XYZ file of C-alpha atoms in Angstrom:
728
model
C -0.122 -0.169 -0.143
C 3.032 1.960 0.936
C 4.990 1.004 -2.019
C 1.752 2.499 -4.723
C 1.259 5.736 -2.897
C 4.744 6.834 -3.544
C 4.414 5.354 -7.076
C 1.197 7.296 -7.562
C 2.322 10.240 -5.769
C 5.321 10.496 -8.470
C 3.915 10.018 -11.793
C 1.920 12.928 -10.496
C 4.294 14.998 -9.667
C 5.289 14.690 -13.577
C 5.375 18.138 -15.109
C 3.316 16.669 -17.750
C 0.670 15.886 -15.327
C 1.552 18.641 -13.157
C 0.298 20.733 -16.064
C -3.060 19.117 -15.807
C -3.775 19.343 -12.822
C -2.886 23.395 -12.608
C -5.320 23.163 -15.419
C -8.363 21.395 -13.663
C -7.905 23.358 -10.451
C -8.194 26.356 -12.944
C -11.063 25.324 -14.355
C -12.674 24.306 -11.551
C -12.183 27.786 -9.938
C -13.684 30.054 -12.333
C -16.743 27.625 -12.340
C -16.433 27.658 -8.884
C -16.785 31.988 -8.671
C -20.146 31.494 -11.491
C -23.020 31.246 -9.269
C -24.983 28.033 -9.536
C -22.551 26.043 -11.508
C -20.804 23.600 -9.509
C -18.159 20.347 -9.613
C -21.152 18.934 -11.891
C -20.523 22.286 -14.674
C -16.946 22.043 -13.546
C -16.112 18.148 -14.653
C -18.756 18.540 -17.477
C -17.066 21.303 -19.051
C -12.933 19.307 -18.908
C -14.969 15.642 -19.737
C -14.468 15.878 -23.720
C -10.870 16.856 -22.611
C -10.053 13.069 -20.975
C -10.237 11.079 -24.128
C -6.535 12.281 -25.824
C -4.617 12.323 -22.916
C -3.403 9.417 -20.195
C -5.416 8.184 -17.596
C -2.934 9.418 -14.575
C -2.859 12.569 -16.251
C -7.251 12.792 -17.040
C -8.095 12.062 -13.301
C -5.434 14.798 -12.211
C -7.584 16.802 -14.332
C -10.968 16.299 -13.174
C -9.600 15.362 -9.280
C -8.074 19.309 -9.827
C -11.314 20.737 -10.776
C -13.849 18.593 -7.925
C -11.411 19.329 -5.251
C -11.643 23.590 -5.448
C -15.065 24.000 -6.460
C -16.138 24.937 -3.297
C -13.097 26.764 -2.380
C -13.719 29.424 -5.145
C -17.504 29.580 -4.814
C -16.996 31.222 -0.738
C -16.178 34.407 -3.229
C -19.575 35.523 -4.493
C -21.214 34.410 -1.457
C -18.953 36.053 1.346
C -18.603 39.365 -0.526
C -22.014 40.062 -2.223
C -23.486 38.088 -0.877
C -25.099 35.508 -3.824
C -24.562 32.087 -3.422
C -22.045 30.791 -5.540
C -23.013 27.038 -4.751
C -26.684 26.017 -2.790
C -23.756 24.614 -0.578
C -22.066 27.656 -0.200
C -25.574 29.851 1.349
C -24.411 29.488 4.687
C -21.295 31.417 4.370
C -24.167 34.353 3.894
C -25.127 33.660 7.994
C -21.877 34.918 9.079
C -19.058 35.755 6.187
C -21.060 38.098 4.495
C -21.990 39.908 7.820
C -18.263 40.092 8.256
C -17.746 41.527 5.043
C -20.163 43.813 5.782
C -18.608 44.931 9.142
C -15.001 46.086 6.224
C -13.372 42.687 6.917
C -13.841 41.069 4.026
C -9.713 39.376 3.944
C -10.345 37.910 7.044
C -14.041 36.489 6.675
C -12.478 35.181 2.720
C -8.355 34.376 4.358
C -11.024 32.102 7.039
C -12.603 30.382 4.296
C -10.292 29.810 1.932
C -8.071 28.234 4.912
C -10.691 25.703 6.586
C -11.479 25.588 2.924
C -7.753 23.801 2.191
C -7.841 22.540 5.633
C -10.997 20.747 4.740
C -9.942 19.300 1.269
C -6.679 18.120 3.262
C -8.477 16.232 5.723
C -11.181 14.964 3.178
C -7.877 13.682 1.290
C -6.545 11.820 4.904
C -9.916 10.393 5.378
C -9.947 8.723 1.407
C -6.842 7.268 2.259
C -8.059 5.727 6.043
C -11.359 4.592 4.061
C -9.704 2.129 2.340
C -9.550 -0.795 4.794
C -12.349 0.706 6.853
C -14.936 1.975 4.819
C -16.255 -1.212 3.416
C -17.552 -2.823 6.884
C -19.186 0.562 7.997
C -20.893 1.925 4.384
C -22.282 -1.426 4.632
C -23.845 -2.245 8.029
C -25.629 1.565 7.558
C -29.127 0.641 6.379
C -32.455 2.600 5.546
C -33.178 2.678 9.201
C -29.560 5.177 9.744
C -30.285 7.028 7.030
C -33.838 7.552 8.405
C -32.875 8.471 11.676
C -29.544 10.911 9.639
C -32.188 13.041 7.848
C -34.545 13.653 10.915
C -30.568 14.218 12.718
C -30.318 17.111 10.124
C -33.812 18.614 10.018
C -33.581 18.791 13.605
C -30.536 21.546 13.060
C -33.688 23.983 12.031
C -34.389 24.379 15.770
C -31.061 25.012 16.681
C -30.061 27.234 13.989
C -33.594 29.468 15.105
C -32.213 29.677 18.322
C -34.693 33.021 19.324
C -36.783 32.476 16.400
C -37.749 29.404 17.552
C -41.007 28.950 16.142
C -40.807 31.129 12.748
C -38.010 28.613 12.733
C -40.139 25.596 12.934
C -42.908 27.078 10.073
C -39.612 27.318 7.368
C -38.374 23.801 8.396
C -42.077 22.777 7.304
C -42.455 24.789 4.420
C -39.246 23.499 3.113
C -40.830 20.095 4.010
C -43.923 21.169 1.697
C -41.931 22.125 -0.878
C -39.966 19.390 -1.490
C -43.061 16.977 -1.519
C -42.988 18.863 -4.824
C -43.260 16.489 -7.695
C -42.975 12.752 -7.888
C -43.933 10.776 -4.487
C -41.278 8.484 -3.516
C -42.639 5.697 -3.048
C -46.276 5.788 -5.362
C -47.196 6.814 -8.744
C -48.182 10.028 -7.919
C -47.546 13.697 -8.960
C -47.971 15.791 -5.985
C -48.754 19.614 -6.251
C -47.911 20.019 -10.041
C -51.320 21.607 -10.975
C -50.875 20.012 -14.479
C -47.298 21.474 -15.334
C -45.120 18.971 -16.994
C -42.056 21.066 -15.609
C -43.420 20.669 -11.873
C -42.638 16.644 -12.683
C -39.629 16.497 -11.653
C -39.725 19.025 -8.615
C -37.978 21.744 -8.043
C -34.274 22.654 -8.311
C -32.338 23.106 -5.952
C -30.220 25.499 -7.009
C -32.635 28.052 -8.108
C -34.160 27.469 -5.106
C -31.418 29.184 -3.341
C -30.389 31.516 -5.442
C -33.773 32.887 -5.560
C -34.716 32.449 -1.996
C -30.796 33.540 -0.918
C -30.092 35.460 -3.924
C -33.044 37.972 -5.285
C -34.229 38.748 -2.085
C -31.137 39.541 -1.223
C -30.499 41.632 -4.695
C -33.925 43.589 -4.596
C -33.070 44.415 -0.666
C -29.451 45.978 -1.989
C -31.294 47.701 -4.463
C -33.463 49.417 -2.202
C -30.541 50.523 -0.027
C -29.116 51.505 -2.860
C -25.159 51.845 -1.013
C -22.468 49.557 -1.352
C -22.521 46.051 0.565
C -19.685 47.390 2.628
C -19.152 49.646 4.718
C -15.507 51.362 4.099
C -13.001 51.873 1.053
C -10.646 49.209 1.592
C -11.257 45.582 2.505
C -9.501 45.451 5.944
C -6.072 44.152 6.658
C -7.494 41.061 7.974
C -5.382 38.077 5.898
C -3.163 36.974 9.458
C -6.158 37.293 11.608
C -8.102 34.911 9.802
C -5.155 32.770 9.810
C -5.580 33.163 14.060
C -8.589 31.995 13.679
C -8.262 29.188 11.957
C -5.668 27.918 14.459
C -7.380 29.794 17.764
C -11.025 27.527 16.575
C -8.757 24.167 14.886
C -11.523 21.570 16.661
C -14.581 23.068 14.732
C -12.058 22.576 11.172
C -11.843 18.914 12.653
C -15.522 18.276 13.068
C -16.689 20.809 10.524
C -14.203 18.288 8.317
C -15.898 15.325 9.459
C -19.208 15.920 9.167
C -18.179 16.742 5.424
C -16.692 13.296 4.801
C -19.807 11.378 6.441
C -22.331 13.863 4.675
C -20.796 13.296 1.444
C -20.568 9.060 1.751
C -24.444 8.578 3.139
C -26.591 8.842 -0.120
C -29.334 11.361 -0.324
C -27.225 13.664 1.939
C -24.846 16.124 0.084
C -22.735 19.166 0.299
C -26.079 21.609 0.397
C -27.133 19.510 4.231
C -23.604 18.360 5.444
C -22.396 22.308 5.569
C -25.359 23.063 7.158
C -25.059 20.355 9.905
C -21.782 21.691 10.468
C -23.078 24.749 11.046
C -25.553 23.376 13.459
C -23.310 21.189 15.883
C -20.861 24.721 15.840
C -23.481 26.884 17.391
C -24.744 23.945 19.692
C -20.812 23.034 21.005
C -20.564 26.813 21.089
C -21.195 28.393 24.705
C -24.252 30.075 25.971
C -22.247 33.711 25.037
C -20.718 32.458 22.159
C -24.040 31.909 20.412
C -25.535 34.989 20.245
C -22.563 35.997 17.925
C -23.389 33.290 14.869
C -24.985 35.132 12.526
C -23.321 38.334 12.568
C -20.141 37.300 11.839
C -18.056 34.933 13.902
C -15.096 32.636 12.985
C -16.791 29.535 14.055
C -19.588 30.158 11.778
C -17.438 30.078 8.770
C -14.634 27.540 9.224
C -17.280 24.616 10.248
C -19.666 25.026 7.507
C -16.207 25.635 4.866
C -14.346 22.596 6.268
C -17.223 20.489 5.474
C -18.271 22.170 2.491
C -14.653 20.923 1.001
C -14.502 17.380 2.536
C -17.766 16.542 1.324
C -15.700 15.730 -1.928
C -14.016 13.766 -1.127
C -16.728 12.101 0.986
C -18.199 11.371 -2.390
C -15.385 9.354 -4.075
C -15.810 6.792 -1.032
C -18.300 4.837 -1.859
C -17.459 5.924 -5.855
C -14.339 3.582 -5.743
C -14.852 1.855 -3.665
C -17.720 0.305 -4.534
C -19.060 1.645 -7.995
C -22.022 3.802 -5.827
C -21.661 7.752 -6.839
C -21.937 9.720 -3.789
C -22.900 13.194 -6.847
C -23.207 14.150 -9.716
C -19.659 14.901 -9.695
C -18.227 11.936 -8.681
C -20.868 10.201 -10.851
C -19.103 12.130 -13.838
C -15.055 10.721 -12.514
C -16.970 7.131 -12.352
C -17.395 7.525 -15.987
C -13.927 8.726 -16.318
C -12.192 5.259 -15.179
C -15.250 3.340 -17.192
C -14.099 5.145 -19.635
C -10.118 3.751 -19.260
C -11.270 0.416 -18.141
C -11.274 0.738 -14.927
C -14.845 -0.604 -13.105
C -14.839 0.811 -9.361
C -15.643 -1.959 -6.735
C -14.041 -3.402 -4.316
C -11.301 -4.895 -6.417
C -10.307 -1.608 -7.567
C -8.175 -1.931 -4.176
C -6.432 -5.162 -5.203
C -6.378 -4.302 -8.945
C -6.366 -0.535 -8.888
C -4.903 0.783 -6.323
C -2.527 3.484 -7.488
C -5.800 4.416 -9.452
C -6.699 5.406 -5.896
C -3.660 7.505 -4.766
C -3.669 9.637 -7.382
C -6.723 11.000 -6.852
C -5.847 11.135 -3.384
C -2.999 13.089 -4.624
C -4.347 15.182 -7.155
C -7.337 16.038 -4.589
C -4.660 16.931 -2.006
C -2.305 19.149 -3.897
C -5.200 21.175 -5.513
C -6.538 21.989 -2.174
C -3.852 23.314 -1.710
C -3.283 24.858 -4.996
C -6.955 26.714 -5.055
C -6.695 27.618 -2.280
C -3.401 29.179 -2.716
C -5.142 30.487 -5.532
C -7.911 32.063 -4.017
C -5.737 34.322 -2.034
C -4.191 35.849 -5.171
C -7.093 36.907 -6.952
C -9.769 37.264 -3.515
C -7.745 41.050 -2.542
C -9.149 42.983 -6.488
C -12.490 41.080 -6.108
C -12.930 41.562 -3.096
C -12.859 45.515 -4.424
C -16.503 44.746 -5.430
C -18.209 44.872 -2.105
C -17.276 48.043 -1.863
C -19.070 49.075 -5.419
C -22.484 51.022 -4.943
C -24.545 47.348 -5.922
C -26.825 48.601 -8.268
C -23.551 48.997 -10.689
C -23.293 44.689 -9.752
C -26.518 44.237 -9.723
C -27.935 44.704 -13.693
C -25.266 41.242 -14.164
C -26.100 39.635 -10.878
C -29.935 39.800 -12.041
C -28.795 37.617 -15.283
C -26.362 35.334 -14.040
C -28.612 34.493 -11.241
C -31.605 33.545 -13.562
C -28.952 32.359 -16.650
C -27.473 29.467 -13.414
C -31.051 29.234 -12.362
C -31.989 27.719 -15.549
C -29.372 25.256 -15.777
C -30.828 21.779 -14.297
C -33.825 21.876 -16.011
C -33.550 24.058 -18.887
C -36.804 25.224 -19.030
C -37.998 29.385 -19.362
C -40.775 28.412 -16.369
C -38.079 27.812 -14.100
C -37.704 31.434 -13.816
C -41.422 32.570 -12.915
C -40.477 30.325 -10.117
C -36.963 31.665 -8.981
C -39.318 35.483 -8.833
C -42.274 34.208 -6.893
C -39.579 32.793 -4.167
C -37.553 35.394 -4.527
C -40.250 37.341 -3.251
C -41.398 34.785 -0.801
C -37.154 35.175 0.388
C -37.577 38.781 0.813
C -40.344 38.390 2.891
C -39.074 35.769 5.110
C -35.748 38.490 5.610
C -37.727 41.330 7.004
C -40.285 39.229 9.152
C -37.717 37.082 10.874
C -38.615 33.962 9.210
C -35.054 32.458 8.908
C -33.603 31.181 5.661
C -31.696 28.179 6.646
C -33.931 26.125 8.224
C -36.397 26.844 5.233
C -33.424 25.091 3.210
C -32.615 22.119 5.331
C -36.178 21.118 5.286
C -36.390 21.443 1.448
C -33.022 19.271 0.754
C -33.933 16.747 3.359
C -37.419 16.713 2.127
C -37.249 13.469 -0.459
C -34.485 11.840 1.541
C -36.912 11.836 4.684
C -39.849 10.306 2.365
C -37.577 7.754 0.856
C -35.762 5.915 3.777
C -39.299 6.023 5.401
C -41.210 4.292 3.028
C -37.816 2.226 3.158
C -37.748 1.036 6.354
C -41.021 0.728 7.087
C -41.167 -1.685 4.066
C -38.449 -3.622 5.497
C -38.900 -3.965 9.343
C -40.863 -3.953 12.052
C -40.524 -1.208 14.356
C -39.020 -2.762 16.586
C -36.257 -4.439 14.335
C -34.970 -0.590 13.281
C -36.089 0.789 15.884
C -33.285 -0.823 18.679
C -30.699 -1.188 15.531
C -27.268 0.483 17.789
C -26.949 3.310 14.911
C -30.642 4.576 15.300
C -30.050 4.273 19.328
C -27.246 6.494 18.896
C -28.557 8.813 16.753
C -31.905 8.986 18.702
C -30.011 9.885 22.069
C -27.815 12.524 19.936
C -31.503 14.229 18.866
C -32.497 14.232 22.499
C -29.816 14.839 24.355
C -29.779 18.403 23.894
C -33.579 18.683 25.168
C -32.044 16.985 28.057
C -29.622 19.223 28.108
C -32.609 22.383 28.091
C -34.270 21.048 30.935
C -31.661 20.610 33.127
C -30.473 24.294 32.162
C -34.349 25.502 32.773
C -34.893 23.865 35.852
C -31.467 24.966 37.190
C -32.148 28.445 36.594
C -35.633 28.067 37.688
C -33.800 27.144 41.352
C -31.096 30.194 41.125
C -34.133 32.730 40.701
C -36.530 30.999 43.423
C -32.925 31.358 45.881
C -32.863 33.905 48.917
C -33.292 37.300 47.787
C -35.601 36.205 45.231
C -38.967 35.382 46.872
C -41.238 32.834 44.403
C -44.039 34.984 43.875
C -42.386 37.904 42.455
C -40.953 35.501 40.123
C -43.597 33.700 39.346
C -44.997 37.578 39.024
C -42.538 38.915 36.764
C -42.932 36.010 33.488
C -46.624 36.633 34.032
C -45.682 40.766 33.061
C -43.020 39.641 30.620
C -40.041 41.039 32.752
C -38.418 37.659 33.172
C -37.408 34.645 31.539
C -37.460 31.639 33.935
C -35.163 29.781 31.028
C -32.358 32.269 31.388
C -32.250 34.456 33.844
C -32.523 37.634 31.113
C -35.196 40.649 31.696
C -36.417 40.096 28.309
C -40.248 42.516 28.734
C -42.402 39.687 26.635
C -44.985 37.757 27.800
C -43.705 34.814 25.084
C -40.711 33.605 24.845
C -41.832 32.348 20.894
C -39.359 34.418 18.997
C -37.360 37.042 18.906
C -39.194 38.763 16.075
C -42.056 38.912 18.310
C -40.631 41.035 20.587
C -38.775 42.665 17.312
C -42.143 43.849 15.407
C -43.800 45.121 18.356
C -40.938 48.007 18.785
C -40.692 48.676 14.871
C -44.875 48.725 14.607
C -46.830 51.926 13.949
C -49.996 50.480 15.220
C -49.650 49.336 18.136
C -46.894 52.406 18.502
C -44.828 51.536 21.516
C -41.807 54.332 22.360
C -38.674 53.319 22.523
C -38.980 53.286 25.933
C -40.821 51.027 26.882
C -40.504 48.732 23.874
C -39.993 45.666 24.640
C -36.048 44.269 23.895
C -34.764 41.496 22.239
C -32.789 38.611 24.726
C -28.499 39.403 23.795
C -28.819 35.338 23.088
C -30.620 35.413 19.877
C -29.271 34.569 16.357
C -30.834 35.391 13.155
C -30.011 35.148 9.976
C -31.367 38.320 8.383
C -28.302 40.392 9.631
C -29.128 43.305 8.270
C -32.076 45.281 6.584
C -35.334 47.042 7.641
C -37.813 44.720 9.665
C -41.127 44.877 9.003
C -44.274 46.090 10.764
C -45.803 43.989 13.329
C -49.056 43.818 10.824
C -46.433 42.060 8.226
C -45.565 39.102 10.277
C -49.121 38.539 11.160
C -49.691 38.406 6.891
C -47.199 35.478 6.079
C -48.230 34.017 9.036
C -51.399 33.802 8.016
C -50.502 33.163 4.426
C -48.452 29.780 5.756
C -51.624 29.146 7.418
C -53.115 29.391 4.648
C -50.911 27.540 2.582
C -50.859 24.225 5.040
C -54.336 23.695 4.653
C -55.039 24.214 1.045
C -51.748 21.622 0.482
C -53.975 19.465 2.983
C -57.195 19.638 1.824
C -55.304 18.928 -2.098
C -53.121 15.897 -0.502
C -55.902 13.717 0.367
C -56.132 13.311 -3.842
C -53.514 11.313 -3.714
C -52.879 7.201 -3.337
C -52.544 6.597 0.420
C -48.643 6.470 0.179
C -48.811 9.302 -1.856
C -50.747 11.598 0.769
C -48.996 10.726 4.386
C -46.104 12.292 4.855
C -47.386 15.569 2.773
C -50.853 15.680 5.322
C -48.256 15.196 9.083
C -45.988 17.805 7.306
C -48.786 20.257 6.253
C -50.891 20.005 9.505
C -48.208 20.166 11.409
C -47.109 23.963 9.537
C -50.708 24.659 10.352
C -50.614 24.371 14.007
C -47.340 26.255 13.938
C -48.446 28.764 12.299
C -51.534 28.937 14.073
C -49.517 28.825 17.361
C -47.243 32.050 15.192
C -50.583 33.765 14.801
C -51.821 33.231 18.929
C -48.521 34.543 20.162
C -48.590 37.822 17.853
C -52.383 38.963 19.171
C -50.738 38.741 22.509
C -48.025 40.758 21.593
C -50.033 43.399 19.458
C -52.536 43.626 23.478
C -49.559 43.452 25.631
C -48.281 46.817 22.662
C -51.415 48.753 22.955
C -50.758 48.467 26.661
C -47.654 49.581 26.688
C -49.009 52.148 24.706
C -51.897 53.341 26.911
C -49.460 53.336 30.155
C -47.101 55.788 28.212
C -46.378 59.527 29.990
C -47.183 61.876 28.200
C -44.994 63.554 26.019
C -43.264 60.524 25.231
C -40.774 60.752 23.179
C -42.082 58.342 19.882
C -40.756 57.797 16.589
C -43.182 54.861 15.378
C -43.939 57.758 12.694
C -40.369 58.163 11.641
C -40.210 54.180 11.378
C -43.196 54.066 9.354
C -42.438 56.235 6.610
C -38.885 54.785 6.661
C -40.420 51.458 6.687
C -42.756 52.677 3.811
C -39.897 54.158 1.763
C -38.169 50.572 1.614
C -40.896 49.038 -0.219
C -41.769 51.191 -2.535
C -37.858 50.605 -3.030
C -37.880 46.828 -3.104
C -41.688 47.230 -4.977
C -39.073 49.187 -7.808
C -36.601 46.398 -7.985
C -39.293 43.362 -8.272
C -40.233 45.708 -11.151
C -37.104 45.685 -12.652
C -36.999 41.749 -12.079
C -40.123 40.937 -13.867
C -39.164 43.100 -16.908
C -35.932 40.754 -17.113
C -37.616 37.647 -17.466
C -40.335 38.862 -19.429
C -37.455 39.874 -21.838
C -36.260 36.946 -22.036
C -39.763 35.119 -22.905
C -39.920 37.254 -25.908
C -36.260 38.058 -26.720
C -33.955 35.356 -24.827
C -31.048 35.442 -22.474
C -29.098 36.942 -24.676
C -30.791 39.532 -26.462
C -32.891 40.505 -22.644
C -29.302 41.590 -21.127
C -29.067 43.782 -24.211
C -31.684 45.782 -23.644
C -31.697 45.082 -19.606
C -28.397 45.688 -18.626
C -27.785 49.063 -20.219
C -32.011 50.272 -18.715
C -31.214 49.160 -15.368
C -27.277 51.158 -15.522
C -28.845 54.098 -16.655
C -31.926 54.563 -14.702
C -31.691 52.641 -11.721
C -27.071 52.810 -10.898
C -26.828 56.304 -12.524
C -24.382 55.288 -15.117
C -23.584 57.241 -18.985
C -21.683 56.657 -21.736
C -19.019 54.682 -22.259
C -19.203 52.824 -18.786
C -23.164 51.543 -19.642
C -21.389 50.537 -23.433
C -18.443 48.768 -22.165
C -20.698 46.707 -19.143
C -23.370 45.301 -21.095
C -20.971 43.974 -23.824
C -18.894 42.114 -21.014
C -22.238 40.754 -19.690
C -23.323 39.726 -24.081
C -19.589 38.057 -24.062
C -19.679 36.131 -21.518
C -23.192 35.076 -21.576
C -21.996 33.842 -25.255
C -19.085 32.661 -24.153
C -20.205 30.715 -21.645
C -22.137 28.958 -24.210
C -20.363 28.042 -26.459
C -17.527 26.719 -24.332
C -18.845 26.163 -21.273
C -22.171 24.411 -22.565
C -24.535 26.484 -20.592
C -27.738 26.879 -21.840
C -29.376 30.000 -22.385
C -32.856 31.029 -22.115
C -34.446 30.958 -25.814
C -37.528 32.677 -26.401
C -40.478 33.355 -28.980
C -37.979 36.246 -30.466
C -34.488 34.927 -30.529
C -32.884 34.122 -33.305
C -31.109 30.897 -34.365
C -27.617 31.356 -34.184
C -28.006 32.144 -30.271
C -29.930 28.361 -29.799
C -26.472 26.829 -30.204
């Protein structure tokens, strides 16, 4: 085994092979920077070249691209808040927040180093898996996979601490949206409403780009400023290195989670990164949890380590069992078959040198990719200080084009518009979008593994399996710890010097949180936004002196921008309630196996929405009492906040009008000609650019689209009047 490793390293260090490795790294970095393409696009671009090179060179080329895609996809996520891939959306919480504080250099340094470490640890994990993975993976059946998806969905509660009720509603909404399309256990198409486009379900990339990317675009256009404040990217390159060293345990844990997420079918990078983020937050101290979502280095280190190690984990079942762990791994599997190498258990004995070639390529590419990203990031980071309307003209074209790639149907643009509006409403009303994405990603695996488990095992058989018991303990343990902390806090509050009666009275009046012992000013602990809404709602109206204040230990993935008045939250909650009830009625028309999970999801969502509406009604009554008790002449700035909110809504509506205009132009002219019309008009009217700059910008966007179409095989939306020349 050691001889095979040295032989593979010697072959890889051949200058000709190194050239192909560097070419793969460069291709992967470029593809990673472009939102929505991902590792599949990188490998697909390079696949035609493998037929004219030697096997070791071809493997170095493809592995180099796969290893670095998740290193460069952080650049657009951190700098401008546009996810480079679905798995990079988690970096919007802390990475983009840090960039907005003028610390883009520090955020990128952390991301690149953590990604490099994740890649190296992933390569180590791939090496160690050769003798160990076979018995481990074969003992992991559908019951364990089902419990793993349940464990992943439970992270919605962890990621919405301080927004618990809204986070659960968002997670259930994601589960419901993931039910669209073919049912895994029955011959039914659910919630398609006769549309062939929806038969295959909604594409993850389109959903992520809409809910996070488009929502961020309209919010930033409404602000009409640059993404970050200041005039430089900061001097935090060295500080980022110190952060990674200081939190090395998060690098290790994140990498292990990523490897495991890659090994298991149906989990993947997106769920793996959110799991890593969830464990980082869950293992932080009580004071440390409140820093997540506001630029905490740990919120970058853990998911970014997992993001890159997932690809190494994907290779374990691909090489050892011939079962690709993801789309890029499936293309690599095809490349191996081209050279007559059949992945599987015999590969360890017959082609061990090939495995080590892939391992060395992955490790070297991770280092080279991080080094190149450091060189590229300084000029690219300056984008975060450009006025956002200038960037938005090109980003709108890129996002809609990226969302189009999976389905290749223009109808997806309408879905993205709708989900972009939903994402913005969730952002301003305090519904965390992270639980939504987790629910959407794990919806189909949850249902699939449930039915496999139910059909193959009785309840007592699968519930008592060791792996299931371990994951059940992991699921229940946080609840037990929370209960113990609550009881200890209550005993401390009722100790000497604080009579129990006064604690009870304070809890009734909303002055004391018995779970934490802190003053909250609220009689309900539903979520953080309940308090924020009463503070900003011009209808109930509370002064800044009497308005309830949020807890210090809270988390919120919506770290900037205006907060909607309380009536908007009530409206969104009511809309969720109506949606769940309508979906519940529609689900009753499906067969028994097709309607079971949607029915449970809709009932749960309706109950949670009803509880939220009741909590909001209680908050409004409390706000009315505070308003009545306010001293005459007390300052009241609710009118000012109301005017600011109405101004923001007008700008957001204006921004959505421009998005609708681009989609209509795509239907009529196709994406290329739509960009020629949309970009200069947007730059002139919104960004207030003039003259040659507008022409050069438009030519650059059009050239990028055509180059991607002809050399990267990127499909462009075709309209009714698109010339045949642009349909190639």
